Coordinates of C-alpha atoms in Angstrom, one line a residue:
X294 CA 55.0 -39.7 3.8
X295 CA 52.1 -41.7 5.5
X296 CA 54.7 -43.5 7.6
X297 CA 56.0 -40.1 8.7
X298 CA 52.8 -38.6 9.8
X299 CA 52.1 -41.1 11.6
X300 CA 54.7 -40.7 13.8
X301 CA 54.4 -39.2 17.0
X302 CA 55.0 -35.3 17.7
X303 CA 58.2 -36.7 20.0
X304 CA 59.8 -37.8 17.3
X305 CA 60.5 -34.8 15.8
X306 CA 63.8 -33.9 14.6
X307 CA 65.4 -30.2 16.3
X308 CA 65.9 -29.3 12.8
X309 CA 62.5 -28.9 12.2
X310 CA 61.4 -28.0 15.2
X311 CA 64.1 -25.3 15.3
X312 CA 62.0 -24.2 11.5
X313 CA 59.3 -24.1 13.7
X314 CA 60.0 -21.7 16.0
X315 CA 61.5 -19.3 13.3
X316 CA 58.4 -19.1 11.3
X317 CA 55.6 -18.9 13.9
X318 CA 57.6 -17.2 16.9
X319 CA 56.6 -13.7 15.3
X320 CA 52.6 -12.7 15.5
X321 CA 51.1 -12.2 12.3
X322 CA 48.7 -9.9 12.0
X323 CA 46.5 -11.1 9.0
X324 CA 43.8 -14.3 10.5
X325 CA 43.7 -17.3 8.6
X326 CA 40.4 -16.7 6.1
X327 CA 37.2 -19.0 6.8
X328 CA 34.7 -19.3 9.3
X329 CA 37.6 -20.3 12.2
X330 CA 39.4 -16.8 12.2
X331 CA 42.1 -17.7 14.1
X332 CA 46.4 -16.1 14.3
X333 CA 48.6 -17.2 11.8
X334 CA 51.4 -17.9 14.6
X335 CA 51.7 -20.2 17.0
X336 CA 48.8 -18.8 18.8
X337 CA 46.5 -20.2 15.7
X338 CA 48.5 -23.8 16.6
X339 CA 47.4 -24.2 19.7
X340 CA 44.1 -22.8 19.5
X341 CA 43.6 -26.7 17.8
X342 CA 45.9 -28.3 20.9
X343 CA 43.3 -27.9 23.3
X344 CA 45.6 -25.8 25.5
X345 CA 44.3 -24.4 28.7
X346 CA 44.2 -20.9 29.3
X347 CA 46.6 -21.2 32.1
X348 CA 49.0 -22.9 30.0
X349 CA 48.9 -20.1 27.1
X350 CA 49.4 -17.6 29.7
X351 CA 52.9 -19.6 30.3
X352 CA 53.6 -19.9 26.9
X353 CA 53.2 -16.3 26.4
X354 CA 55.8 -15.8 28.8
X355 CA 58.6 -18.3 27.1
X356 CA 61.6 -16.9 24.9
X357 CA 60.5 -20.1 22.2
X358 CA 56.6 -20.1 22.3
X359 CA 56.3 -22.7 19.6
X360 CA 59.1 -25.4 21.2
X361 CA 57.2 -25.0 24.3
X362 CA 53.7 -25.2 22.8
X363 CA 54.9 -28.1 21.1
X364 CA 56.2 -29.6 24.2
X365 CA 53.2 -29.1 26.3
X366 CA 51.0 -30.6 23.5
X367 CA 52.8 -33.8 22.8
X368 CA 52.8 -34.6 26.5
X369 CA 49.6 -33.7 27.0
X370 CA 47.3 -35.2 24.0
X371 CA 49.8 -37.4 22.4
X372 CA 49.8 -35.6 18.9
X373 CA 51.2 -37.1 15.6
X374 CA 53.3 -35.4 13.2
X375 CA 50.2 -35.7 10.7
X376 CA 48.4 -33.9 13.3
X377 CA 50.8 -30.7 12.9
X378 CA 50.6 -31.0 9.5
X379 CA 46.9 -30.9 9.5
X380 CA 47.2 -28.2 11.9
X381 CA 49.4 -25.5 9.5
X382 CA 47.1 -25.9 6.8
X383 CA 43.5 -25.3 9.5
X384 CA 46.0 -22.1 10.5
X385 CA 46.7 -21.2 6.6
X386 CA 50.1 -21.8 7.0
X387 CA 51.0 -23.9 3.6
X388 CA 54.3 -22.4 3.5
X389 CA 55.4 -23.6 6.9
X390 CA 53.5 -27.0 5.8
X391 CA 56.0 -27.5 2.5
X392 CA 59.3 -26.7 4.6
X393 CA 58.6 -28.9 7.5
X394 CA 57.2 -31.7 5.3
X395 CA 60.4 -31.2 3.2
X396 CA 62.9 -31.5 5.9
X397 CA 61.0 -34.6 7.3
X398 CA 62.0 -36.4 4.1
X399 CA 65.1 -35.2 4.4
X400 CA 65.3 -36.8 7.9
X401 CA 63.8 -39.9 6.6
X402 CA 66.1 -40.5 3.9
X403 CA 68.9 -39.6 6.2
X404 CA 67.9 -42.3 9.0
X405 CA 67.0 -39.8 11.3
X406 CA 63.2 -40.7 11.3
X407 CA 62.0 -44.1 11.2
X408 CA 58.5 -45.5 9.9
X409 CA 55.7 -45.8 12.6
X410 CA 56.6 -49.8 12.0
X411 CA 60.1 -49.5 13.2
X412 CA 61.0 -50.3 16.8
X413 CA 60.1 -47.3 19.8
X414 CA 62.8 -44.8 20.2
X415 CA 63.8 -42.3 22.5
X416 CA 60.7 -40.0 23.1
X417 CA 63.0 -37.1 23.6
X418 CA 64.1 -34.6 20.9
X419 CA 67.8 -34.2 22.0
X420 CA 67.8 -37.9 21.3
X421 CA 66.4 -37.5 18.2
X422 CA 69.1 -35.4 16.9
X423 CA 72.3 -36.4 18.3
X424 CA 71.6 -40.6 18.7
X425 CA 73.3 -41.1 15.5
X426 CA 76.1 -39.0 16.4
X427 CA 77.0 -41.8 19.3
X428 CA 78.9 -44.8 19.9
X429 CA 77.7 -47.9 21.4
X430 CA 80.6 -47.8 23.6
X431 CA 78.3 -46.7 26.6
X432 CA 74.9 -47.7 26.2
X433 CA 74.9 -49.5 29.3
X434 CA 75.0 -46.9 31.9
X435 CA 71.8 -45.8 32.6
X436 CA 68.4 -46.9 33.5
X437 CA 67.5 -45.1 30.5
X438 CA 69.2 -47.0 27.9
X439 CA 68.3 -49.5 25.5
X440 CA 71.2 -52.3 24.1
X441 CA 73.2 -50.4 21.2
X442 CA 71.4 -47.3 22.3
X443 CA 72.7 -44.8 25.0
X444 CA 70.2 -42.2 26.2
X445 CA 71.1 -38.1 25.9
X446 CA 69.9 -36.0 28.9
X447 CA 68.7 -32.7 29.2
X448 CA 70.9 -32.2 32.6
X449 CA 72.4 -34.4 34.9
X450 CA 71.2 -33.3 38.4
X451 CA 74.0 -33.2 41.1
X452 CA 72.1 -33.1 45.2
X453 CA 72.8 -33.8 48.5
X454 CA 70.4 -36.5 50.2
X455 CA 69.3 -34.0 52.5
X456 CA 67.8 -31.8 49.4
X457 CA 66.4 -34.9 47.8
X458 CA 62.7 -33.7 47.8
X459 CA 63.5 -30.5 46.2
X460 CA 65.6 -32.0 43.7
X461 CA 62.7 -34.7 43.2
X462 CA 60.2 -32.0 42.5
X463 CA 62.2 -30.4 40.3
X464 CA 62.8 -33.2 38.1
X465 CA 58.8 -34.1 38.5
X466 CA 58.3 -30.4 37.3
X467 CA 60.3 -30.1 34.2
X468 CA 59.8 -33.9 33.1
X469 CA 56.2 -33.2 32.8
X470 CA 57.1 -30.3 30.1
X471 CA 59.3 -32.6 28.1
X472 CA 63.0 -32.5 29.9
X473 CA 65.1 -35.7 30.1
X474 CA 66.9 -36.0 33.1
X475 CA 69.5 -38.3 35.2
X476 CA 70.7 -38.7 38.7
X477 CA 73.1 -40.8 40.5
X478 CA 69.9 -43.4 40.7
X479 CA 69.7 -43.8 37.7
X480 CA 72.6 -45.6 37.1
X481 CA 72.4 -49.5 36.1
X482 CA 73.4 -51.4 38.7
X483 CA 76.7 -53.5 38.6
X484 CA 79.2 -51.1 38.5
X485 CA 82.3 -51.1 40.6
X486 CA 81.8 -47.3 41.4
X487 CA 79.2 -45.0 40.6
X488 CA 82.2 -42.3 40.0
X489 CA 83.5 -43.6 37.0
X490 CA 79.8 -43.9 35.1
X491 CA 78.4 -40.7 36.4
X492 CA 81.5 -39.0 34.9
X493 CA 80.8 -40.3 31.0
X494 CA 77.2 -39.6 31.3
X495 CA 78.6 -36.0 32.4
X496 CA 81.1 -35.1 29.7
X497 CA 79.0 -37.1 27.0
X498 CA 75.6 -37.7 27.3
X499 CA 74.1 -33.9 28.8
X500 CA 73.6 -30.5 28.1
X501 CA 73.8 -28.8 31.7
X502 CA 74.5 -30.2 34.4
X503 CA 72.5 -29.1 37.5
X504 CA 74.4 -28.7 40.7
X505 CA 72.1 -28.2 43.4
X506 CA 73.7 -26.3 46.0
X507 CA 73.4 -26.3 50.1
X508 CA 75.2 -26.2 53.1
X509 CA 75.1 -29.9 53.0
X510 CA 76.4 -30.2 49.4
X511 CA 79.4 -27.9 50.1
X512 CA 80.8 -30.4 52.9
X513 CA 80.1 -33.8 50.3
X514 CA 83.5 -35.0 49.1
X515 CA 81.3 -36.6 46.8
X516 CA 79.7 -33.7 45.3
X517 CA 83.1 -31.9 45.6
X518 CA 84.4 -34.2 43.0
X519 CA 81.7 -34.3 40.5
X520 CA 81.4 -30.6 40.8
X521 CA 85.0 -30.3 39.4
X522 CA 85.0 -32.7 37.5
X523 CA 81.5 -30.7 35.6
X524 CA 83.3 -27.3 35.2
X525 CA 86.8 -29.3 33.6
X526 CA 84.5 -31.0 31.4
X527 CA 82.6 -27.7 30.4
X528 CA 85.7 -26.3 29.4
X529 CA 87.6 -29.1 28.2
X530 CA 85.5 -31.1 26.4
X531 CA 85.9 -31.9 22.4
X532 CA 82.2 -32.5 21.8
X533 CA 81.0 -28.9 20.7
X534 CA 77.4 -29.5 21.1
X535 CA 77.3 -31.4 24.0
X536 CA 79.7 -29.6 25.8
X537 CA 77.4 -29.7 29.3
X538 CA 76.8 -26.2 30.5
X539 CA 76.8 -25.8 34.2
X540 CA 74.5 -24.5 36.3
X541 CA 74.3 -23.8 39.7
X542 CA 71.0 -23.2 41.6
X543 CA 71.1 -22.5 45.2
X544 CA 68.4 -24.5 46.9
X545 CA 69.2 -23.4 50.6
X546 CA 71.2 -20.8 51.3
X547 CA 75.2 -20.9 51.0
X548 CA 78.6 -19.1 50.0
X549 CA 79.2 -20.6 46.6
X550 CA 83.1 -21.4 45.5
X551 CA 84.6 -18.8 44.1
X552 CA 84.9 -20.8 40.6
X553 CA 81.1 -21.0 40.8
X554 CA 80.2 -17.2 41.1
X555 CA 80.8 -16.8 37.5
X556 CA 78.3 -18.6 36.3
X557 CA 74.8 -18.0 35.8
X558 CA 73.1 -19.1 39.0
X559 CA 69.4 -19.6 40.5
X560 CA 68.2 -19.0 43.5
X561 CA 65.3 -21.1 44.8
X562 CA 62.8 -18.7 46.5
X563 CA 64.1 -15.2 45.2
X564 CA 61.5 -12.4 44.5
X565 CA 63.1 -11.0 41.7
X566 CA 62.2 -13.4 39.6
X567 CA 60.1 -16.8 38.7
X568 CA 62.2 -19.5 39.9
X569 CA 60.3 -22.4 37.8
X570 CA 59.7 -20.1 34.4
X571 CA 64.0 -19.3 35.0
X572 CA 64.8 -22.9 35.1
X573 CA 62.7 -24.1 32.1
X574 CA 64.3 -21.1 30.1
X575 CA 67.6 -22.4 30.9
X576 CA 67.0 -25.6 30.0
X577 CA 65.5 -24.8 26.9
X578 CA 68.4 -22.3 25.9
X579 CA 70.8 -25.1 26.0
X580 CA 68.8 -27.1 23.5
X581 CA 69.1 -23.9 21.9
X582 CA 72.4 -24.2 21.3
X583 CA 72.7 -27.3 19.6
X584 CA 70.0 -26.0 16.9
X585 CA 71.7 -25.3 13.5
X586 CA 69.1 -22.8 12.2
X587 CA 68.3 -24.4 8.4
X588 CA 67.1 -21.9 5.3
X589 CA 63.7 -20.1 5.9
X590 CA 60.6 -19.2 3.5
X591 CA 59.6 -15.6 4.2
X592 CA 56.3 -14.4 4.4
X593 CA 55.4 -10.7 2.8
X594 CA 51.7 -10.2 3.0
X595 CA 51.1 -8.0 6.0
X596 CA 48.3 -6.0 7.2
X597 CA 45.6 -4.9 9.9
X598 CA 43.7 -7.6 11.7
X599 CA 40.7 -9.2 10.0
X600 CA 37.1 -9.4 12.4
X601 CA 37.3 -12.1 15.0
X602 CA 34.4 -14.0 15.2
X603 CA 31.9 -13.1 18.0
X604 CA 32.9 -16.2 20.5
X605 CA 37.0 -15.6 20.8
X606 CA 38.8 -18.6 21.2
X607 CA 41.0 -19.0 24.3
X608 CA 44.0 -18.0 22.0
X609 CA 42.1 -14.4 22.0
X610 CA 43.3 -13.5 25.5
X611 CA 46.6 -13.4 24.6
X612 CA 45.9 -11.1 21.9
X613 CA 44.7 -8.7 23.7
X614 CA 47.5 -8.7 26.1

């Protein structure tokens, strides 16, 4: 077990992450006992993450406050997976301790986590679970990949060269809260066409794929063709779980296709709602998708809120919300 917690938080599996979420998603009412009264959710977990108040406040917000607390914290202090196991017990949450430490020997055993002496992997969590569900038949595609090992995207993003610095940022933006992406530029170089690698990365290798629309995109033959060819392989492809959803998000404005307007799209600049917070809920539904929810504990004590002490932690502001 020392091997395993002393991996980092990046490595872990979307099995247990997905545990996670179930189990401290919900508030509990009843504080953890000791001088550091803190929640017994995930509220308690990241009052020991050192999360800003501004980030809580965005947290708050998410569908998945756990995945996205854990996201934020392993970018931003480099936790291990001892350090989240340290964590549920400060928070009183043994239960959650014994199932997650469970199904991390279960990963182990099933090669699924390696020992902090193994060779660097993938510090992305779709990687983590589907890696050894791949071939080596095209690990040589991207920038990304390593030899025998091909990388697994968040979403493949589809611009125009005009609406490169908005497609730029918004890579920059969800990268930094733990999305994987891949563009036409990050293909390895040495291939005849970029057509022909750009499509297996597409119907293999993603879970959305991005299609960032503009006058300028509509008149691409280039984008023509990988927009097709996306919305045959959403439909058509035999991989179940990475069956790439598509998703179109209208950067300036444009008449989409007609077998584009049934999707769910984006705008860039609407008032109705936060563009940024809609796109990380998207992207984060589609990982999602691929969870297979495993067999939960249950906790049955609840009850009214014990006395916080008389400095509230930043977790406290939320609370009262």
């Amino acid at each position: 077990m020392d091997s395993i917690r002393a991996l980092p938080l990046s490595e872990l599996p979307l099995k247990t992450r997905s545990l996670l979420s179930h189990l401290l998603n919900s508030r509990k009412v009843i504080y953890c006992p000791g001088p550091i009264r803190v929640p017994r959710d995930w509220r308690g977990l990241a009052s020991f993450a050192d999360i800003s108040n501004e980030l809580l406040s965005y947290i708050q917000e998410q569908p998945d406050k756990t995945g996205t607390l854990l996201t934020i914290w392993q970018q931003k202090n480099s936790p291990t997976i001892g350090d989240l196991l340290d964590n549920l017990c400060k928070i009183d949450r043994y239960d959650v301790h014994d199932d997650v430490a469970e199904l991390l020997l279960e990963a182990a055993s099933s090669g699924l986590l390696r020992s902090s002496s193994a060779s660097s992997r993938p510090n992305n969590v779709v990687d983590t679970y589907i890696s050894h569900n791949r071939s080596d038949e095209d690990s040589s595609l991207t920038d990304y990949d390593r030899p025998g090992q091909a990388s697994i995207f968040d979403a493949v993003v589809l611009f125009h060269e005009k609406d490169r610095e908005f497609a730029l940022e918004m890579i920059d933006r969800m990268t930094k809260l733990g999305f994987k992406f891949c563009t036409v530029n990050d293909l390895q170089a040495g291939h005849t066409t970029q057509y022909k690698p750009m499509a297996q990365v597409i119907s293999r290798r993603c879970l959305r794929v991005i299609l960032v629309f503009s006058p300028d995109f509509l008149n691409s033959c280039e984008m023509d063709f990988y927009t097709d060819f996306a919305q045959a392989t959403s439909i058509e492809s035999s991989h179940q779980k990475l069956r790439p959803r598509v998703l179109p998000v209208v950067y300036r404005k444009c008449e989409l296709p007609l077998h584009m307007k049934h999707y769910l799209t984006i705008y860039y600049g609407s008032e109705m709602y936060d563009f940024w917070n809609k796109l990380h809920s998207s992207l984060q539904s589609a990982r999602f998708q691929i969870m297979q929810p495993p067999t939960m504990h249950h906790e049955y004590t609840q009850g009214p809120p014990s006395p916080v002490c008389s400095s509230p932690p930043q977790w406290e502001i939320l609370a009262q919300q």
